[in-house]
Amino acid sequence: MQSPGALEISRRDLLVASAATVTVASASSLGHAQTNPPAASQSTTVGFTVNGERRELRLDNRTTLLDALREHLHLTGTKKGCDHGQCGACTVLIDGRRVNACLTLAVMHEGDTITTIEGVGQPGNLHPMQAAFVNHDGFQCGYCTPGQICSSIAMLEEIAANIPSHVTSDLTAPAEITAAEIRERMSGNICRCGAYSNIVEAITEVAGRKA
Amino acid sequence: MRAFSYERASTTEAAAKAAATKEGAKFIAGGTNLLDLMKLEIETPTHLIDVNELGLDQIEPTPEGGLRIGALVRNTDLAADERIRRDYQLLSRALLAGASGQLRNRATTAGNLLQRTRCPYFYDTNQPCNKRQPGSGCAALAGFSRQLAVVGVSDACIANHPSDMAVAMRALDAVVETVQPDGTPRSVPIADLHRLPGDTPHIEHVLERGELITAVVLPKPVGGKQIYRKVRDRASYAFALVSVGAVIQPDGTGRVAVGGIAPKPWRDEAADGELPNGAKAVTAKLLTDARPTEQNAFKLTLVERTLSAVLAEARG
């Protein structure tokens, strides 16, 4: 029969072994970064404004805007869902328009103005759309929420700018804010928890306040 | 994604020349389709030429009374343009039926025309695909082909063209303007832009290496009732099973192009001539050479019924 002491020792061994593994892993990833920087011809310097702050980065050309925001600027509010433009979790605003940050290269945005969820509002100073999502329970797990909020803010601007949608009945009349319009225009943002009805209510509330 | 070098082009001529001289070069505009395919290493360019700063983002009247749409006009802006909404409603409707708000904000007019098929076997790099890897075979023929083409296909490929916009452009007789690598412009009618697969499904259009689309020109407005009806598995943000774009005049004549059923927007001027005789007559002409699989034979019926609904709406 094993003594409690023996168990203690083996637990300690395990902890030591795990710590060593962590050390090795970080050393090797550091080594990788030092020995394999992208070739000069495969990296580019790009400057853009993010949430009001001018940023300049030298990036491997392959870096998507999404990865630049999350991994290089540590703005992790923008989420990576499918990474193929199908889910909308990575939606950010570029010069005020909503785009999928996963389907555009960071180096293509020289001089652009980018707004992420961190720039939309902060705890204690929420954007009306953020507050409405909280009030209406417009989420469950919350993973799609930053994308939903960025998308819905820009979507209301699109209606205000009289951009029509698939469900707009008369292309020559001004665009209207209806539940059908909101649902159609938000179809690029998937919510795996299915909080759609509350999302529509949150957006409707903000739209009503604006109108 | 494979590594690549990158440049921002400042003139169309320089862009075309760079693309022709650099092996493995590709243009990037919106990037919504190209980057998706690069992540999967289906597209593996070694050099990207960013054409976003070329200034090809205007919609201007032509002396003939039509509109010249710059290659870089985003799908959102094209759909929302007042002149398009008034005189070319079909084009607005087709654009708004495609993709999502986010994608339409980035996707360009030229890129939309040149986007690649969404055939699941083209996307699945573990499967043979003659379009992705010439000579490897076609997994779709005996596979899951419900979404795929029924006409214009070959034994090598049954992939369909995914664009909604191109269907409207075909019905409106748009002309694609390009600049060739030596700087010479040329005009290609939309009907001639896309190639049928034959035994070379990897060659999808007639543009030469380095040739850059600069604009798409719409002839003067043709009037009529303009209707785009798209049938798909979801109400929004899904590719067409079948879509019908039609311009119907008060006397019942007109023109019709169909999406979702072929490697290019599908129109046959002889079938247009049957419009006064109804959907059945038109469909018979349009689909004379159809070769559906067991799984997508339903599209033959669906084309006729969708067109029938469009004609009823036009009369309505």
Short mmCIF file of C-alpha atoms in Angstrom, two decimals:
data_model
loop_
_atom_site.label_atom_id
_atom_site.label_comp_id
_atom_site.label_asym_id
_atom_site.label_seq_id
_atom_site.Cartn_x
_atom_site.Cartn_y
_atom_site.Cartn_z
CA MET A 1 0.00 0.00 0.00
CA GLN A 2 1.36 3.40 -1.00
CA SER A 3 2.17 5.87 1.82
CA PRO A 4 0.81 9.44 1.63
CA GLY A 5 4.47 10.57 1.51
CA ALA A 6 5.15 8.64 -1.68
CA LEU A 7 2.12 10.25 -3.27
CA GLU A 8 3.42 13.70 -2.27
CA ILE A 9 6.76 13.00 -3.90
CA SER A 10 5.25 11.80 -7.11
CA ARG A 11 2.97 14.84 -7.24
CA ARG A 12 6.00 17.10 -6.74
CA ASP A 13 7.88 15.25 -9.49
CA LEU A 14 4.95 15.77 -11.77
CA LEU A 15 4.92 19.52 -11.07
CA VAL A 16 8.66 19.78 -11.69
CA ALA A 17 8.34 17.82 -14.90
CA SER A 18 5.47 20.06 -16.12
CA ALA A 19 7.44 23.20 -15.32
CA ALA A 20 10.38 21.85 -17.31
CA THR A 21 8.12 21.14 -20.25
CA VAL A 22 6.77 24.69 -20.17
CA THR A 23 10.32 26.07 -20.05
CA VAL A 24 11.39 23.96 -23.02
CA ALA A 25 8.34 24.99 -25.01
CA SER A 26 8.88 28.70 -24.48
CA ALA A 27 12.60 28.41 -25.21
CA SER A 28 11.90 26.63 -28.46
CA SER A 29 9.25 29.11 -29.59
CA LEU A 30 11.63 31.97 -28.77
CA GLY A 31 14.37 30.21 -30.73
CA HIS A 32 12.00 29.76 -33.65
CA ALA A 33 11.18 33.46 -33.68
CA GLN A 34 14.86 34.39 -33.58
CA THR A 35 16.14 31.97 -36.19
CA ASN A 36 13.25 32.11 -38.66
CA PRO A 37 12.15 35.70 -39.17
CA PRO A 38 10.31 36.20 -42.44
CA ALA A 39 12.66 36.94 -45.33
CA ALA A 40 12.95 40.68 -45.95
CA SER A 41 11.08 40.31 -49.25
CA GLN A 42 8.25 38.56 -47.43
CA SER A 43 7.58 41.21 -44.82
CA THR A 44 6.26 44.76 -45.15
CA THR A 45 5.98 47.80 -42.92
CA VAL A 46 2.46 49.12 -42.50
CA GLY A 47 1.04 51.99 -40.47
CA PHE A 48 -2.60 52.45 -39.49
CA THR A 49 -4.66 53.97 -36.71
CA VAL A 50 -6.31 51.56 -34.29
CA ASN A 51 -8.86 52.93 -31.82
CA GLY A 52 -7.42 56.41 -32.20
CA GLU A 53 -3.79 55.37 -31.75
CA ARG A 54 -1.27 55.41 -34.60
CA ARG A 55 0.47 52.01 -34.90
CA GLU A 56 3.34 50.93 -37.10
CA LEU A 57 4.22 47.27 -37.57
CA ARG A 58 6.66 45.25 -39.64
CA LEU A 59 4.72 42.12 -40.50
CA ASP A 60 5.08 38.87 -42.37
CA ASN A 61 2.94 39.55 -45.46
CA ARG A 62 0.76 36.57 -44.56
CA THR A 63 -0.51 38.22 -41.37
CA THR A 64 -4.24 38.86 -41.57
CA LEU A 65 -5.60 42.05 -40.05
CA LEU A 66 -7.22 39.79 -37.43
CA ASP A 67 -3.90 38.25 -36.38
CA ALA A 68 -2.19 41.66 -36.41
CA LEU A 69 -4.82 42.99 -34.00
CA ARG A 70 -4.84 39.97 -31.71
CA GLU A 71 -1.27 38.67 -31.77
CA HIS A 72 0.75 41.81 -32.44
CA LEU A 73 -1.32 44.59 -30.85
CA HIS A 74 -2.86 42.29 -28.19
CA LEU A 75 -6.37 43.58 -28.88
CA THR A 76 -7.99 40.25 -28.18
CA GLY A 77 -11.56 41.56 -28.09
CA THR A 78 -11.84 40.77 -31.80
CA LYS A 79 -12.43 37.03 -32.03
CA LYS A 80 -11.24 34.36 -34.44
CA GLY A 81 -14.10 32.00 -35.25
CA CYS A 82 -13.92 30.24 -38.59
CA ASP A 83 -11.02 32.30 -40.03
CA HIS A 84 -12.72 31.99 -43.46
CA GLY A 85 -15.25 34.84 -43.53
CA GLN A 86 -18.22 32.63 -42.74
CA CYS A 87 -19.00 33.47 -39.10
CA GLY A 88 -18.42 37.21 -38.63
CA ALA A 89 -16.78 36.89 -35.17
CA CYS A 90 -13.81 38.92 -36.46
CA THR A 91 -15.89 41.87 -37.68
CA VAL A 92 -14.12 45.22 -37.19
CA LEU A 93 -14.69 48.67 -38.67
CA ILE A 94 -12.29 49.99 -41.29
CA ASP A 95 -12.91 53.66 -42.04
CA GLY A 96 -16.33 53.08 -40.49
CA ARG A 97 -17.32 50.09 -42.64
CA ARG A 98 -17.68 46.58 -41.29
CA VAL A 99 -15.35 43.93 -42.70
CA ASN A 100 -14.16 40.43 -41.83
CA ALA A 101 -10.68 41.03 -40.37
CA CYS A 102 -9.76 37.40 -41.15
CA LEU A 103 -10.12 37.89 -44.91
CA THR A 104 -7.86 40.86 -45.39
CA LEU A 105 -4.10 41.23 -45.04
CA ALA A 106 -2.82 43.71 -42.48
CA VAL A 107 -0.30 45.10 -44.99
CA MET A 108 -3.21 46.13 -47.25
CA HIS A 109 -4.35 48.75 -44.71
CA GLU A 110 -1.71 51.45 -44.92
CA GLY A 111 -3.21 54.71 -43.62
CA ASP A 112 -6.57 53.17 -42.68
CA THR A 113 -8.54 53.89 -39.53
CA ILE A 114 -9.55 50.74 -37.69
CA THR A 115 -11.98 50.42 -34.81
CA THR A 116 -12.22 47.23 -32.76
CA ILE A 117 -14.63 46.42 -29.93
CA GLU A 118 -12.10 47.95 -27.49
CA GLY A 119 -12.48 51.25 -29.35
CA VAL A 120 -16.29 51.03 -29.47
CA GLY A 121 -16.63 51.32 -25.70
CA GLN A 122 -15.14 50.29 -22.37
CA PRO A 123 -16.55 49.08 -19.02
CA GLY A 124 -18.04 52.16 -17.38
CA ASN A 125 -18.34 53.88 -20.74
CA LEU A 126 -20.30 51.48 -22.91
CA HIS A 127 -21.47 52.28 -26.41
CA PRO A 128 -25.29 52.27 -26.53
CA MET A 129 -25.14 49.07 -28.61
CA GLN A 130 -23.00 47.34 -25.98
CA ALA A 131 -25.40 48.44 -23.24
CA ALA A 132 -28.38 47.23 -25.26
CA PHE A 133 -26.79 43.79 -25.77
CA VAL A 134 -26.33 43.56 -21.98
CA ASN A 135 -29.89 44.76 -21.26
CA HIS A 136 -31.48 42.36 -23.75
CA ASP A 137 -29.25 39.34 -23.04
CA GLY A 138 -28.06 39.45 -26.66
CA PHE A 139 -25.61 36.61 -26.09
CA GLN A 140 -24.96 33.44 -24.15
CA CYS A 141 -21.29 32.43 -24.39
CA GLY A 142 -20.31 35.86 -25.71
CA TYR A 143 -17.77 34.69 -28.28
CA CYS A 144 -19.57 36.17 -31.30
CA THR A 145 -20.59 39.32 -29.39
CA PRO A 146 -17.74 41.72 -30.30
CA GLY A 147 -18.35 40.90 -33.97
CA GLN A 148 -22.14 41.21 -33.56
CA ILE A 149 -21.77 44.63 -31.93
CA CYS A 150 -19.28 46.04 -34.46
CA SER A 151 -21.42 44.66 -37.27
CA SER A 152 -24.69 46.05 -35.90
CA ILE A 153 -23.25 49.54 -35.36
CA ALA A 154 -22.01 49.70 -38.97
CA MET A 155 -25.21 48.06 -40.22
CA LEU A 156 -27.35 50.88 -38.78
CA GLU A 157 -25.00 53.37 -40.48
CA GLU A 158 -25.57 51.51 -43.77
CA ILE A 159 -29.33 51.93 -43.39
CA ALA A 160 -28.83 55.62 -42.52
CA ALA A 161 -26.73 55.95 -45.70
CA ASN A 162 -29.66 54.45 -47.65
CA ILE A 163 -27.84 51.27 -48.69
CA PRO A 164 -30.52 48.74 -49.67
CA SER A 165 -30.67 45.05 -48.73
CA HIS A 166 -32.01 41.83 -50.22
CA VAL A 167 -35.33 42.32 -48.39
CA THR A 168 -35.79 46.00 -49.28
CA SER A 169 -39.02 45.98 -51.29
CA ASP A 170 -38.54 49.23 -53.21
CA LEU A 171 -35.00 50.03 -54.34
CA THR A 172 -35.90 53.62 -55.10
CA ALA A 173 -37.41 54.33 -51.64
CA PRO A 174 -35.36 55.11 -48.51
CA ALA A 175 -34.15 52.06 -46.57
CA GLU A 176 -36.22 51.30 -43.45
CA ILE A 177 -35.38 49.78 -40.09
CA THR A 178 -37.53 46.68 -39.60
CA ALA A 179 -36.89 43.34 -37.93
CA ALA A 180 -36.73 41.69 -41.36
CA GLU A 181 -34.12 44.23 -42.50
CA ILE A 182 -32.04 43.72 -39.36
CA ARG A 183 -32.12 39.93 -39.69
CA GLU A 184 -31.13 40.00 -43.36
CA ARG A 185 -28.37 42.55 -42.85
CA MET A 186 -26.92 40.68 -39.86
CA SER A 187 -26.77 37.30 -41.65
CA GLY A 188 -22.98 37.51 -41.84
CA ASN A 189 -22.77 37.14 -38.05
CA ILE A 190 -23.43 33.65 -36.78
CA CYS A 191 -24.39 33.03 -33.12
CA ARG A 192 -23.79 29.39 -32.23
CA CYS A 193 -25.82 29.82 -29.01
CA GLY A 194 -28.79 31.11 -31.00
CA ALA A 195 -29.30 34.42 -29.20
CA TYR A 196 -30.70 35.93 -32.38
CA SER A 197 -34.07 37.11 -31.10
CA ASN A 198 -32.44 39.06 -28.25
CA ILE A 199 -29.80 40.44 -30.61
CA VAL A 200 -32.55 41.77 -32.87
CA GLU A 201 -34.26 43.34 -29.84
CA ALA A 202 -31.04 45.03 -28.74
CA ILE A 203 -30.40 46.44 -32.20
CA THR A 204 -34.02 47.54 -32.57
CA GLU A 205 -33.81 49.44 -29.29
CA VAL A 206 -30.68 51.33 -30.39
CA ALA A 207 -32.15 51.98 -33.85
CA GLY A 208 -35.30 53.41 -32.25
CA ARG A 209 -33.27 55.68 -30.03
CA LYS A 210 -31.39 57.00 -33.06
CA ALA A 211 -34.53 57.56 -35.13
CA MET B 1 -0.51 29.91 -46.06
CA ARG B 2 2.62 29.89 -48.23
CA ALA B 3 4.99 32.85 -47.99
CA PHE B 4 4.84 35.53 -50.68
CA SER B 5 6.29 38.92 -51.49
CA TYR B 6 3.98 41.92 -51.74
CA GLU B 7 3.83 45.21 -53.59
CA ARG B 8 1.36 48.08 -53.82
CA ALA B 9 0.82 48.98 -57.46
CA SER B 10 0.34 52.62 -58.42
CA THR B 11 -0.68 52.38 -62.10
CA THR B 12 -2.68 49.79 -64.03
CA GLU B 13 0.08 49.43 -66.61
CA ALA B 14 2.72 48.79 -63.93
CA ALA B 15 0.44 46.29 -62.22
CA ALA B 16 -0.20 44.35 -65.44
CA LYS B 17 3.48 44.36 -66.35
CA ALA B 18 4.56 43.19 -62.89
CA ALA B 19 2.03 40.36 -62.97
CA ALA B 20 3.19 39.21 -66.39
CA THR B 21 6.90 39.26 -65.56
CA LYS B 22 6.84 37.79 -62.05
CA GLU B 23 6.28 34.05 -62.05
CA GLY B 24 3.52 33.08 -59.61
CA ALA B 25 2.18 36.63 -59.21
CA LYS B 26 -1.48 37.41 -58.57
CA PHE B 27 -3.49 40.59 -58.16
CA ILE B 28 -5.27 41.14 -54.88
CA ALA B 29 -8.22 43.54 -54.52
CA GLY B 30 -10.89 42.72 -51.91
CA GLY B 31 -9.13 39.42 -51.23
CA THR B 32 -12.25 37.78 -49.81
CA ASN B 33 -11.98 34.75 -52.10
CA LEU B 34 -8.22 34.70 -52.77
CA LEU B 35 -7.18 34.80 -49.09
CA ASP B 36 -9.69 32.10 -48.21
CA LEU B 37 -8.10 29.87 -50.86
CA MET B 38 -4.54 30.85 -49.87
CA LYS B 39 -5.19 29.73 -46.29
CA LEU B 40 -6.12 26.32 -47.64
CA GLU B 41 -3.11 26.40 -50.00
CA ILE B 42 -5.40 25.94 -52.97
CA GLU B 43 -4.06 29.25 -54.24
CA THR B 44 -0.30 29.56 -53.72
CA PRO B 45 0.88 32.84 -55.25
CA THR B 46 4.53 33.70 -54.61
CA HIS B 47 3.91 37.42 -55.17
CA LEU B 48 0.85 39.59 -54.54
CA ILE B 49 0.19 42.85 -56.38
CA ASP B 50 -2.20 45.00 -54.36
CA VAL B 51 -4.35 46.92 -56.85
CA ASN B 52 -6.53 48.74 -54.32
CA GLU B 53 -4.84 52.11 -54.87
CA LEU B 54 -5.31 52.20 -58.64
CA GLY B 55 -8.27 54.57 -58.44
CA LEU B 56 -10.57 52.24 -60.37
CA ASP B 57 -13.39 52.86 -57.93
CA GLN B 58 -15.69 55.22 -59.83
CA ILE B 59 -18.97 54.67 -61.68
CA GLU B 60 -19.11 57.00 -64.66
CA PRO B 61 -21.56 57.60 -67.52
CA THR B 62 -20.42 56.49 -70.99
CA PRO B 63 -21.01 58.50 -74.19
CA GLU B 64 -23.36 55.68 -75.30
CA GLY B 65 -25.69 56.33 -72.36
CA GLY B 66 -24.48 53.42 -70.23
CA LEU B 67 -22.25 53.22 -67.17
CA ARG B 68 -18.58 52.33 -66.76
CA ILE B 69 -18.09 50.57 -63.42
CA GLY B 70 -14.51 50.67 -62.13
CA ALA B 71 -13.02 47.25 -61.40
CA LEU B 72 -12.54 48.18 -57.73
CA VAL B 73 -16.06 49.43 -57.03
CA ARG B 74 -17.14 47.44 -53.97
CA ASN B 75 -20.26 45.29 -54.25
CA THR B 76 -22.02 47.41 -51.58
CA ASP B 77 -21.35 50.65 -53.44
CA LEU B 78 -22.42 49.23 -56.78
CA ALA B 79 -25.67 47.86 -55.36
CA ALA B 80 -26.41 51.18 -53.62
CA ASP B 81 -25.60 53.48 -56.55
CA GLU B 82 -28.69 55.51 -57.45
CA ARG B 83 -28.26 55.00 -61.20
CA ILE B 84 -27.92 51.25 -60.79
CA ARG B 85 -30.97 51.11 -58.52
CA ARG B 86 -33.02 53.10 -61.00
CA ASP B 87 -31.89 51.79 -64.39
CA TYR B 88 -30.27 48.40 -63.72
CA GLN B 89 -32.31 47.03 -60.81
CA LEU B 90 -31.38 43.51 -61.83
CA LEU B 91 -27.75 44.19 -60.98
CA SER B 92 -28.59 45.73 -57.60
CA ARG B 93 -30.83 42.81 -56.73
CA ALA B 94 -28.26 40.20 -57.74
CA LEU B 95 -25.51 41.86 -55.70
CA LEU B 96 -27.74 42.14 -52.62
CA ALA B 97 -28.67 38.46 -52.90
CA GLY B 98 -25.01 37.45 -52.55
CA ALA B 99 -22.64 37.03 -49.60
CA SER B 100 -22.93 39.10 -46.38
CA GLY B 101 -22.78 42.81 -45.58
CA GLN B 102 -19.15 42.49 -44.46
CA LEU B 103 -18.08 40.64 -47.61
CA ARG B 104 -19.92 43.02 -49.95
CA ASN B 105 -18.07 45.93 -48.33
CA ARG B 106 -14.74 44.45 -49.48
CA ALA B 107 -15.55 42.38 -52.59
CA THR B 108 -14.95 44.17 -55.88
CA THR B 109 -16.66 44.12 -59.27
CA ALA B 110 -13.72 42.47 -61.06
CA GLY B 111 -13.00 40.07 -58.23
CA ASN B 112 -16.61 38.96 -58.17
CA LEU B 113 -16.37 37.96 -61.85
CA LEU B 114 -13.13 36.04 -61.30
CA GLN B 115 -14.07 34.31 -58.03
CA ARG B 116 -13.64 30.57 -58.05
CA THR B 117 -16.11 27.74 -57.64
CA ARG B 118 -17.31 26.59 -54.22
CA CYS B 119 -17.40 22.93 -55.34
CA PRO B 120 -16.63 21.01 -52.13
CA TYR B 121 -14.07 18.83 -53.92
CA PHE B 122 -12.19 21.89 -55.18
CA TYR B 123 -11.92 22.97 -51.53
CA ASP B 124 -11.02 19.54 -50.13
CA THR B 125 -7.32 19.11 -50.87
CA ASN B 126 -7.51 15.40 -49.96
CA GLN B 127 -9.75 14.73 -52.97
CA PRO B 128 -8.90 14.61 -56.66
CA CYS B 129 -9.97 17.72 -58.57
CA ASN B 130 -9.03 18.52 -62.17
CA LYS B 131 -9.52 22.21 -61.55
CA ARG B 132 -7.20 22.34 -58.55
CA GLN B 133 -4.73 19.69 -59.77
CA PRO B 134 -5.04 19.09 -63.52
CA GLY B 135 -5.23 15.41 -64.43
CA SER B 136 -6.02 14.19 -60.91
CA GLY B 137 -9.67 13.35 -61.68
CA CYS B 138 -13.05 14.64 -60.56
CA ALA B 139 -14.39 13.47 -57.22
CA ALA B 140 -17.63 15.38 -57.72
CA LEU B 141 -18.93 13.24 -60.62
CA ALA B 142 -19.69 10.30 -58.32
CA GLY B 143 -19.76 12.39 -55.14
CA PHE B 144 -21.94 14.95 -53.42
CA SER B 145 -23.09 16.92 -56.45
CA ARG B 146 -26.39 18.39 -55.35
CA GLN B 147 -25.08 22.00 -55.56
CA LEU B 148 -23.12 21.58 -58.79
CA ALA B 149 -23.58 22.31 -62.48
CA VAL B 150 -25.98 20.56 -64.83
CA VAL B 151 -25.12 22.21 -68.12
CA GLY B 152 -21.87 23.26 -69.83
CA VAL B 153 -20.11 20.52 -67.86
CA SER B 154 -17.59 17.91 -69.02
CA ASP B 155 -16.28 14.53 -67.90
CA ALA B 156 -13.44 16.44 -66.25
CA CYS B 157 -15.46 18.92 -64.18
CA ILE B 158 -19.00 19.73 -63.03
CA ALA B 159 -18.15 22.77 -60.90
CA ASN B 160 -20.50 25.77 -61.11
CA HIS B 161 -19.75 29.48 -61.09
CA PRO B 162 -20.90 30.90 -57.76
CA SER B 163 -21.53 34.56 -58.66
CA ASP B 164 -24.91 36.25 -58.48
CA MET B 165 -23.56 39.52 -59.90
CA ALA B 166 -22.24 37.82 -63.04
CA VAL B 167 -25.72 36.48 -63.85
CA ALA B 168 -27.09 40.04 -63.91
CA MET B 169 -24.08 41.26 -65.91
CA ARG B 170 -24.71 38.52 -68.50
CA ALA B 171 -28.39 39.40 -68.84
CA LEU B 172 -27.46 43.08 -69.19
CA ASP B 173 -24.80 42.36 -71.89
CA ALA B 174 -21.97 43.92 -69.90
CA VAL B 175 -18.52 44.28 -71.46
CA VAL B 176 -15.33 43.68 -69.49
CA GLU B 177 -12.50 46.15 -70.13
CA THR B 178 -8.92 45.13 -69.46
CA VAL B 179 -5.36 46.30 -69.86
CA GLN B 180 -2.90 43.75 -71.21
CA PRO B 181 0.69 43.41 -69.96
CA ASP B 182 1.99 45.47 -72.92
CA GLY B 183 -0.37 48.29 -71.93
CA THR B 184 -2.93 47.69 -74.71
CA PRO B 185 -6.55 47.86 -73.61
CA ARG B 186 -9.11 45.31 -74.80
CA SER B 187 -12.82 44.68 -74.41
CA VAL B 188 -14.32 41.26 -73.75
CA PRO B 189 -18.09 40.72 -73.82
CA ILE B 190 -19.14 39.01 -70.58
CA ALA B 191 -20.48 36.12 -72.65
CA ASP B 192 -16.90 35.35 -73.74
CA LEU B 193 -15.10 35.95 -70.43
CA HIS B 194 -15.58 32.56 -68.80
CA ARG B 195 -14.58 29.31 -70.50
CA LEU B 196 -16.37 26.00 -70.29
CA PRO B 197 -14.26 23.31 -68.59
CA GLY B 198 -13.80 20.83 -71.45
CA ASP B 199 -10.65 18.89 -70.57
CA THR B 200 -8.92 21.96 -69.07
CA PRO B 201 -11.16 23.01 -66.15
CA HIS B 202 -8.25 24.80 -64.47
CA ILE B 203 -8.40 27.47 -67.22
CA GLU B 204 -11.51 29.40 -66.26
CA HIS B 205 -11.43 32.58 -68.33
CA VAL B 206 -9.88 34.07 -71.47
CA LEU B 207 -7.68 36.66 -69.74
CA GLU B 208 -3.94 36.32 -70.33
CA ARG B 209 -1.37 36.14 -67.58
CA GLY B 210 -0.99 39.68 -66.23
CA GLU B 211 -4.09 41.01 -67.94
CA LEU B 212 -5.96 43.25 -65.49
CA ILE B 213 -9.67 44.04 -65.51
CA THR B 214 -10.07 47.82 -65.26
CA ALA B 215 -13.84 48.25 -65.67
CA VAL B 216 -17.13 46.61 -66.53
CA VAL B 217 -19.29 48.60 -68.93
CA LEU B 218 -23.08 48.46 -68.97
CA PRO B 219 -24.84 49.39 -72.24
CA LYS B 220 -27.58 51.99 -72.05
CA PRO B 221 -30.57 50.97 -69.90
CA VAL B 222 -32.97 48.50 -71.49
CA GLY B 223 -35.97 49.21 -69.25
CA GLY B 224 -38.50 46.44 -68.65
CA LYS B 225 -39.26 44.64 -65.42
CA GLN B 226 -35.98 43.50 -63.91
CA ILE B 227 -36.18 40.56 -61.52
CA TYR B 228 -33.55 38.44 -59.78
CA ARG B 229 -34.91 35.38 -58.03
CA LYS B 230 -32.51 33.18 -56.08
CA VAL B 231 -33.38 29.76 -54.69
CA ARG B 232 -31.08 28.53 -51.92
CA ASP B 233 -30.97 26.35 -48.83
CA ARG B 234 -31.03 29.32 -46.42
CA ALA B 235 -32.94 32.59 -46.73
CA SER B 236 -29.70 34.61 -46.57
CA TYR B 237 -25.95 34.21 -46.98
CA ALA B 238 -25.94 31.05 -49.10
CA PHE B 239 -24.97 30.24 -52.67
CA ALA B 240 -27.70 29.63 -55.23
CA LEU B 241 -29.07 26.24 -56.11
CA VAL B 242 -30.68 28.08 -59.02
CA SER B 243 -31.03 31.78 -59.66
CA VAL B 244 -32.83 33.50 -62.50
CA GLY B 245 -32.06 37.03 -63.65
CA ALA B 246 -34.51 38.41 -66.18
CA VAL B 247 -35.48 41.58 -67.99
CA ILE B 248 -39.06 41.30 -69.26
CA GLN B 249 -40.60 43.93 -71.54
CA PRO B 250 -44.33 44.81 -71.56
CA ASP B 251 -44.81 42.76 -74.76
CA GLY B 252 -43.43 39.63 -73.10
CA THR B 253 -40.08 39.64 -74.90
CA GLY B 254 -36.86 39.96 -72.95
CA ARG B 255 -33.72 38.18 -71.83
CA VAL B 256 -32.87 35.69 -69.13
CA ALA B 257 -29.66 34.40 -67.55
CA VAL B 258 -29.45 31.60 -65.01
CA GLY B 259 -27.00 31.08 -62.14
CA GLY B 260 -26.03 28.05 -60.07
CA ILE B 261 -26.37 25.60 -62.94
CA ALA B 262 -23.26 26.04 -65.08
CA PRO B 263 -19.54 26.92 -65.05
CA LYS B 264 -20.52 30.43 -66.18
CA PRO B 265 -23.64 32.58 -66.05
CA TRP B 266 -25.91 30.66 -68.40
CA ARG B 267 -27.76 32.42 -71.19
CA ASP B 268 -28.76 31.42 -74.69
CA GLU B 269 -30.10 34.13 -76.98
CA ALA B 270 -32.23 31.49 -78.76
CA ALA B 271 -33.89 30.73 -75.43
CA ASP B 272 -34.57 34.46 -74.91
CA GLY B 273 -36.64 34.27 -78.11
CA GLU B 274 -38.97 31.76 -76.44
CA LEU B 275 -39.87 34.09 -73.55
CA PRO B 276 -43.30 35.03 -74.97
CA ASN B 277 -44.04 31.27 -75.08
CA GLY B 278 -43.46 30.73 -71.36
CA ALA B 279 -41.05 29.12 -68.94
CA LYS B 280 -41.27 25.59 -70.32
CA ALA B 281 -40.25 26.65 -73.83
CA VAL B 282 -37.39 28.80 -72.57
CA THR B 283 -36.07 26.11 -70.23
CA ALA B 284 -36.18 23.46 -72.97
CA LYS B 285 -33.88 25.63 -75.12
CA LEU B 286 -31.62 26.69 -72.24
CA LEU B 287 -31.05 23.17 -70.99
CA THR B 288 -30.96 21.26 -74.30
CA ASP B 289 -27.48 19.90 -73.58
CA ALA B 290 -27.90 19.40 -69.83
CA ARG B 291 -26.05 16.46 -68.29
CA PRO B 292 -27.18 16.40 -64.65
CA THR B 293 -26.10 13.85 -62.06
CA GLU B 294 -28.67 11.84 -60.17
CA GLN B 295 -28.29 14.25 -57.24
CA ASN B 296 -28.72 17.52 -59.11
CA ALA B 297 -31.28 16.55 -61.77
CA PHE B 298 -33.84 18.43 -59.64
CA LYS B 299 -32.26 21.64 -60.91
CA LEU B 300 -33.80 21.08 -64.37
CA THR B 301 -37.27 21.30 -62.86
CA LEU B 302 -36.21 24.08 -60.50
CA VAL B 303 -35.00 26.29 -63.37
CA GLU B 304 -38.37 26.03 -65.09
CA ARG B 305 -40.33 26.71 -61.92
CA THR B 306 -38.13 29.62 -60.83
CA LEU B 307 -38.43 31.18 -64.28
CA SER B 308 -42.17 30.59 -64.18
CA ALA B 309 -42.35 32.51 -60.88
CA VAL B 310 -40.25 35.31 -62.37
CA LEU B 311 -42.53 35.58 -65.42
CA ALA B 312 -45.62 35.66 -63.18
CA GLU B 313 -44.04 38.44 -61.11
CA ALA B 314 -43.20 40.37 -64.28
CA ARG B 315 -46.82 40.13 -65.45
CA GLY B 316 -48.12 40.95 -61.94
#
